[in-house]
Short mmCIF file of C-alpha atoms in Angstrom, two decimals:
data_model
loop_
_atom_site.label_atom_id
_atom_site.label_comp_id
_atom_site.label_asym_id
_atom_site.label_seq_id
_atom_site.Cartn_x
_atom_site.Cartn_y
_atom_site.Cartn_z
CA MET A 1 74.14 80.24 114.42
CA PRO A 2 70.98 79.98 112.53
CA ARG A 3 71.53 80.11 108.78
CA ASN A 4 68.14 81.76 107.94
CA ASN A 5 68.93 84.77 110.05
CA THR A 6 72.52 85.52 107.84
CA THR A 7 71.57 88.36 104.84
CA LEU A 8 75.00 89.34 103.82
CA ILE A 9 78.12 87.86 103.64
CA ALA A 10 81.08 91.27 103.34
CA LEU A 11 84.70 90.51 101.77
CA ASP A 12 87.27 92.86 101.71
CA TRP A 13 89.73 91.55 98.69
CA GLY A 14 93.18 92.66 98.79
CA THR A 15 96.57 92.02 97.55
CA SER A 16 97.94 90.89 100.54
CA SER A 17 95.24 89.54 102.79
CA LEU A 18 91.33 88.89 102.68
CA ARG A 19 89.00 89.53 105.55
CA ALA A 20 85.33 88.71 105.66
CA TRP A 21 81.73 89.65 107.84
CA LEU A 22 78.67 88.03 108.58
CA PHE A 23 76.08 90.05 108.69
CA ASP A 24 72.61 89.34 110.33
CA ARG A 25 69.32 90.65 109.24
CA ASN A 26 69.72 93.47 111.52
CA GLY A 27 73.46 94.42 110.21
CA ASP A 28 74.84 93.23 113.20
CA VAL A 29 77.79 90.89 113.12
CA LEU A 30 77.82 87.52 113.49
CA ASP A 31 81.11 85.89 112.66
CA THR A 32 84.92 87.32 110.95
CA ARG A 33 87.20 85.84 109.61
CA ALA A 34 90.62 86.76 108.35
CA THR A 35 93.28 85.17 106.45
CA ASP A 36 96.63 86.31 104.14
CA MET A 37 94.74 85.09 100.43
CA GLY A 38 95.21 88.06 99.04
CA ILE A 39 95.11 88.16 95.20
CA LEU A 40 98.33 87.79 94.88
CA HIS A 41 98.63 84.68 97.70
CA LEU A 42 95.69 82.84 96.16
CA PRO A 43 95.34 79.19 97.06
CA GLU A 44 95.61 76.01 94.74
CA GLY A 45 92.52 76.46 92.91
CA GLY A 46 92.34 80.20 92.90
CA PHE A 47 89.57 82.68 93.71
CA PRO A 48 87.03 79.96 94.50
CA ALA A 49 88.94 77.79 96.84
CA ALA A 50 90.02 81.45 98.80
CA LEU A 51 86.17 82.40 99.18
CA GLN A 52 85.44 78.50 99.50
CA THR A 53 88.12 78.77 102.73
CA VAL A 54 87.51 81.94 104.29
CA THR A 55 83.38 81.53 103.93
CA GLU A 56 82.75 77.80 105.03
CA GLY A 57 79.82 77.47 107.20
CA TRP A 58 78.63 80.65 106.00
CA VAL A 59 77.03 80.35 102.39
CA THR A 60 73.59 79.18 101.90
CA THR A 61 72.22 79.52 98.17
CA SER A 62 70.05 82.87 99.31
CA THR A 63 73.28 84.55 100.96
CA PRO A 64 74.13 87.63 98.38
CA ILE A 65 78.28 87.97 98.50
CA LEU A 66 79.08 91.55 98.36
CA ALA A 67 82.78 92.23 97.92
CA CYS A 68 85.52 95.50 97.34
CA GLY A 69 89.04 95.70 96.98
CA MET A 70 91.60 94.09 94.81
CA ILE A 71 89.44 91.67 93.53
CA GLY A 72 87.87 94.08 90.83
CA SER A 73 90.94 94.74 89.36
CA ARG A 74 92.52 93.73 86.52
CA ASN A 75 94.23 91.27 88.26
CA GLY A 76 91.29 89.97 89.99
CA TRP A 77 88.83 87.65 89.44
CA ARG A 78 86.33 90.65 87.46
CA GLU A 79 87.46 93.68 86.76
CA VAL A 80 84.92 96.04 87.94
CA PRO A 81 85.66 99.46 85.62
CA TYR A 82 86.38 102.58 87.89
CA LEU A 83 83.60 105.62 88.74
CA ASP A 84 84.80 109.45 88.00
CA CYS A 85 85.07 111.47 91.25
CA PRO A 86 83.19 113.12 92.69
CA VAL A 87 80.94 110.44 93.69
CA SER A 88 78.27 109.81 96.05
CA VAL A 89 77.12 106.99 98.10
CA VAL A 90 74.90 106.60 96.43
CA ASP A 91 76.57 106.80 93.20
CA ILE A 92 79.11 103.86 94.41
CA ALA A 93 76.04 101.41 95.02
CA GLN A 94 74.38 102.25 91.66
CA ALA A 95 77.76 101.12 90.01
CA ILE A 96 77.94 97.68 92.17
CA ASP A 97 78.55 95.09 89.31
CA ARG A 98 75.92 91.89 89.31
CA ALA A 99 77.61 89.97 87.01
CA ALA A 100 77.78 87.17 88.27
CA ASP A 101 77.48 85.42 92.05
CA ILE A 102 79.65 87.90 93.94
CA ALA A 103 79.04 91.29 93.63
CA ILE A 104 82.04 93.59 93.11
CA VAL A 105 82.26 97.69 93.98
CA PRO A 106 83.90 99.58 91.63
CA GLY A 107 87.12 101.04 92.63
CA LEU A 108 87.56 105.19 92.12
CA ARG A 109 89.73 107.41 90.03
CA VAL A 110 90.66 111.14 89.69
CA GLY A 111 92.31 112.69 87.10
CA GLY A 112 94.29 115.88 86.63
CA ALA A 113 98.27 115.86 87.01
CA PHE A 114 98.04 112.84 89.59
CA SER A 115 95.87 110.77 88.03
CA ASP A 116 95.36 108.38 91.17
CA VAL A 117 92.75 105.43 91.70
CA MET A 118 91.58 103.22 94.53
CA ARG A 119 89.79 99.76 95.10
CA GLY A 120 88.58 98.66 98.65
CA GLU A 121 89.41 102.43 100.87
CA GLU A 122 85.96 103.19 99.29
CA ALA A 123 84.50 100.85 101.23
CA GLN A 124 85.82 102.28 104.00
CA VAL A 125 85.16 105.80 103.38
CA VAL A 126 81.39 104.92 103.13
CA GLY A 127 81.81 103.40 107.06
CA ALA A 128 83.27 106.17 108.14
CA LEU A 129 80.55 108.09 106.58
CA ALA A 130 78.06 106.06 108.44
CA VAL A 131 79.47 105.57 111.27
CA ARG A 132 79.74 109.43 111.72
CA PRO A 133 77.54 111.33 109.90
CA SER A 134 78.55 114.53 110.11
CA LEU A 135 81.64 114.16 108.36
CA ALA A 136 79.78 114.08 105.26
CA ASP A 137 79.45 118.52 105.50
CA GLY A 138 83.26 118.32 104.87
CA ALA A 139 86.59 115.81 105.80
CA VAL A 140 89.86 114.80 104.83
CA MET A 141 89.83 110.94 105.55
CA ILE A 142 93.77 109.14 106.00
CA LEU A 143 93.68 105.81 105.34
CA PRO A 144 96.92 104.46 106.07
CA GLY A 145 98.28 100.97 104.55
CA THR A 146 100.86 99.98 101.45
CA HIS A 147 99.31 102.33 99.57
CA SER A 148 97.89 105.43 102.05
CA LYS A 149 94.89 107.35 100.87
CA TRP A 150 93.86 110.59 102.12
CA ALA A 151 90.76 111.48 100.30
CA HIS A 152 88.45 114.96 100.70
CA VAL A 153 84.37 114.09 101.05
CA SER A 154 82.38 117.56 100.52
CA SER A 155 78.56 117.37 100.52
CA GLY A 156 78.50 113.82 101.22
CA ARG A 157 79.89 112.75 98.46
CA ILE A 158 84.36 111.95 97.31
CA VAL A 159 85.60 114.58 95.97
CA SER A 160 89.66 113.27 95.17
CA PHE A 161 91.96 111.57 97.01
CA ARG A 162 95.77 111.26 96.53
CA THR A 163 97.83 107.96 97.39
CA TYR A 164 100.35 107.61 99.06
CA MET A 165 103.23 104.54 99.04
CA THR A 166 104.28 104.70 102.31
CA GLY A 167 103.26 101.25 103.74
CA GLU A 168 104.92 99.65 99.86
CA LEU A 169 107.80 102.33 100.27
CA PHE A 170 108.57 100.84 103.81
CA ALA A 171 108.24 97.01 103.10
CA VAL A 172 110.66 97.63 99.95
CA LEU A 173 113.21 99.03 101.53
CA THR A 174 113.71 96.74 104.54
CA ARG A 175 113.62 93.33 102.27
CA HIS A 176 115.55 94.53 99.40
CA SER A 177 117.84 97.29 99.77
CA ILE A 178 120.89 97.53 101.78
CA LEU A 179 118.85 99.55 104.94
CA GLY A 180 117.56 96.62 105.54
CA ARG A 181 121.01 95.16 105.80
CA LEU A 182 122.30 96.44 109.07
CA PRO A 183 123.98 94.50 111.62
CA PRO A 184 122.30 92.24 113.83
CA ASP A 185 121.88 93.45 117.27
CA CYS A 186 119.39 92.77 120.42
CA GLU A 187 116.12 93.93 120.05
CA SER A 188 116.22 97.15 121.44
CA PRO A 189 113.80 98.51 124.27
CA GLU A 190 110.40 100.06 123.04
CA SER A 191 111.58 103.50 124.30
CA ALA A 192 114.39 103.23 122.15
CA ARG A 193 111.92 102.01 119.45
CA ASP A 194 109.37 105.07 120.28
CA ASP A 195 112.29 108.18 120.74
CA ALA A 196 113.32 106.67 117.14
CA PHE A 197 110.16 106.92 115.38
CA ALA A 198 110.19 110.41 116.69
CA ARG A 199 113.51 111.06 115.64
CA GLY A 200 112.22 110.33 111.95
CA VAL A 201 109.44 111.71 112.21
CA LEU A 202 111.30 115.33 112.75
CA ALA A 203 113.83 114.52 110.46
CA ALA A 204 111.38 114.89 107.79
CA ARG A 205 110.20 117.74 109.18
CA GLU A 206 113.86 119.50 108.28
CA LEU A 207 113.49 118.24 104.73
CA GLU A 208 115.53 120.30 102.82
CA ALA A 209 116.70 118.33 100.05
CA SER A 210 114.47 115.17 97.97
CA LEU A 211 113.40 112.06 101.05
CA SER A 212 115.45 110.05 99.07
CA ALA A 213 118.65 111.54 100.05
CA HIS A 214 117.76 111.71 103.09
CA LEU A 215 116.67 107.73 104.14
CA PHE A 216 120.32 106.66 104.07
CA SER A 217 120.97 108.70 107.11
CA THR A 218 118.83 105.20 108.53
CA ARG A 219 122.38 103.09 108.02
CA SER A 220 124.73 105.62 108.32
CA LEU A 221 123.57 106.55 111.90
CA VAL A 222 124.00 103.12 113.08
CA LEU A 223 127.34 102.65 111.81
CA ASN A 224 127.86 105.61 113.32
CA ASP A 225 126.94 104.74 116.72
CA ARG A 226 124.46 107.65 116.27
CA LEU A 227 121.31 104.92 116.36
CA GLU A 228 120.45 101.28 118.09
CA PRO A 229 120.34 98.56 115.10
CA GLY A 230 117.31 97.40 116.84
CA ALA A 231 115.78 101.12 116.21
CA ALA A 232 116.45 101.19 113.01
CA ARG A 233 113.19 100.31 111.31
CA ASP A 234 111.18 102.57 113.63
CA TYR A 235 113.40 105.65 112.36
CA LEU A 236 112.55 104.64 108.71
CA SER A 237 109.01 104.64 109.70
CA GLY A 238 108.87 107.60 111.47
CA LEU A 239 111.02 109.14 108.33
CA LEU A 240 108.57 108.06 105.61
CA ILE A 241 105.77 108.84 107.72
CA GLY A 242 106.63 112.11 108.77
CA ASP A 243 107.01 112.64 104.99
CA GLU A 244 103.28 111.56 103.99
CA VAL A 245 102.16 113.69 106.96
CA ARG A 246 104.16 116.84 106.30
CA SER A 247 102.95 116.83 102.13
CA GLY A 248 99.55 116.16 103.08
CA THR A 249 99.38 118.79 105.37
CA GLY A 250 99.62 120.93 102.69
CA LEU A 251 95.89 119.59 101.35
CA LEU A 252 94.28 120.20 105.21
CA ALA A 253 95.48 123.53 104.48
CA THR A 254 93.32 124.18 101.58
CA GLN A 255 89.91 122.81 103.92
CA ARG A 256 90.29 124.93 106.57
CA ASP A 257 86.62 123.68 107.35
CA ALA A 258 87.04 119.84 106.87
CA SER A 259 87.22 117.64 109.83
CA THR A 260 90.44 115.06 110.33
CA VAL A 261 90.40 111.41 110.62
CA LEU A 262 92.28 108.24 110.41
CA ILE A 263 91.05 105.07 109.65
CA GLY A 264 92.27 101.82 110.29
CA GLU A 265 93.48 99.26 112.20
CA PRO A 266 94.81 101.15 116.08
CA ALA A 267 98.56 100.31 116.26
CA LEU A 268 99.32 102.12 112.63
CA THR A 269 96.38 104.90 113.24
CA ALA A 270 98.43 105.62 116.51
CA ARG A 271 101.52 106.35 114.12
CA TYR A 272 100.17 108.77 112.39
CA ALA A 273 98.71 110.62 115.17
CA LYS A 274 101.98 110.42 116.63
CA ALA A 275 103.23 112.39 113.93
CA PHE A 276 100.47 114.67 113.42
CA THR A 277 101.16 115.39 116.84
CA LEU A 278 105.36 116.06 117.04
CA LEU A 279 104.68 118.24 113.52
CA GLY A 280 102.75 120.62 115.40
CA HIS A 281 99.21 118.86 114.56
CA HIS A 282 95.99 118.07 116.34
CA ALA A 283 95.22 114.57 116.36
CA PRO A 284 92.98 113.58 114.32
CA GLU A 285 90.23 111.10 115.72
CA MET A 286 90.83 107.46 115.30
CA LEU A 287 87.70 105.54 113.82
CA GLY A 288 89.36 102.38 113.42
CA ASN A 289 89.02 100.24 110.19
CA THR A 290 85.21 100.96 108.92
CA ALA A 291 85.18 98.87 105.37
CA ALA A 292 82.38 96.16 107.19
CA ALA A 293 80.05 99.37 108.06
CA GLY A 294 80.47 100.38 104.55
CA LEU A 295 80.19 97.34 103.08
CA LEU A 296 76.94 97.00 104.83
CA ASN A 297 75.80 100.58 103.86
CA LEU A 298 76.68 99.56 100.49
CA ALA A 299 74.78 96.79 100.72
CA ARG A 300 71.84 98.34 101.88
CA ALA A 301 71.38 101.49 99.33
CA ALA A 302 72.13 98.18 96.68
CA GLY A 303 69.05 96.24 97.60
CA LEU A 304 71.24 93.64 98.18
CA LEU A 305 69.78 92.92 101.50
CA GLU A 306 66.99 90.29 102.24
CA THR A 307 63.51 92.57 103.91
#
């Protein structure tokens, strides 16, 4: 690829992963890479070594680098202060930290009874606005992941958001609790796993006590021969995602004129869309991962791209 045609390297640097995109002067993606070198899984040599690995063959002295995510956290390469919501795309672009060779996008925070923060998801929200400009009028953007975000956008600004620890709870419960120590069994067929996921979602709809009072059913159903061991993880996934969607749709009820979209990897957002329909709601549109579009848009707004 001609190096003099490259204008931007964009990084989404999370806790457990690092994704990189190489853009040309027209904003087209020339190359993309992904590794597991998140800020908690750095190679010997730390951040510089990870950056060198993921951008090998890309970097020239005149190629700007823009990063979002946990790279700007207290445990990251360089801490960048949060911006207080509500914020616009221009606000975020103007607050990009350019103190070193890598420019870093600031995270966002909200106050109130549920003080909350995000790092990295703001780039995906900006990307969704670039892909679907009409969402600026009013939208609830759902970003499933380790720490799922439900972000409210109005009049082109990110007004507020809420975090659900759904993905992390699933990981912790399956790796470090009794729910991950079920009797060994052969892998269940996909139909049984789909049914188990749906069963978990519908169980979440009927929650009367706290969620923690129902988590143990993942084990008890297996021990009572009412759930295949090979489908237990799918049941637990349905229970956790169903509880998130059940709670999150309360936010939607207060934003009646807002569009609803799912942002992220197709396999995970498809599960959320299924949970919506099982709980009696219309499935949101799935936009895919919009981080690259968001970083490109922020780079342009910040004047980081070659003209």
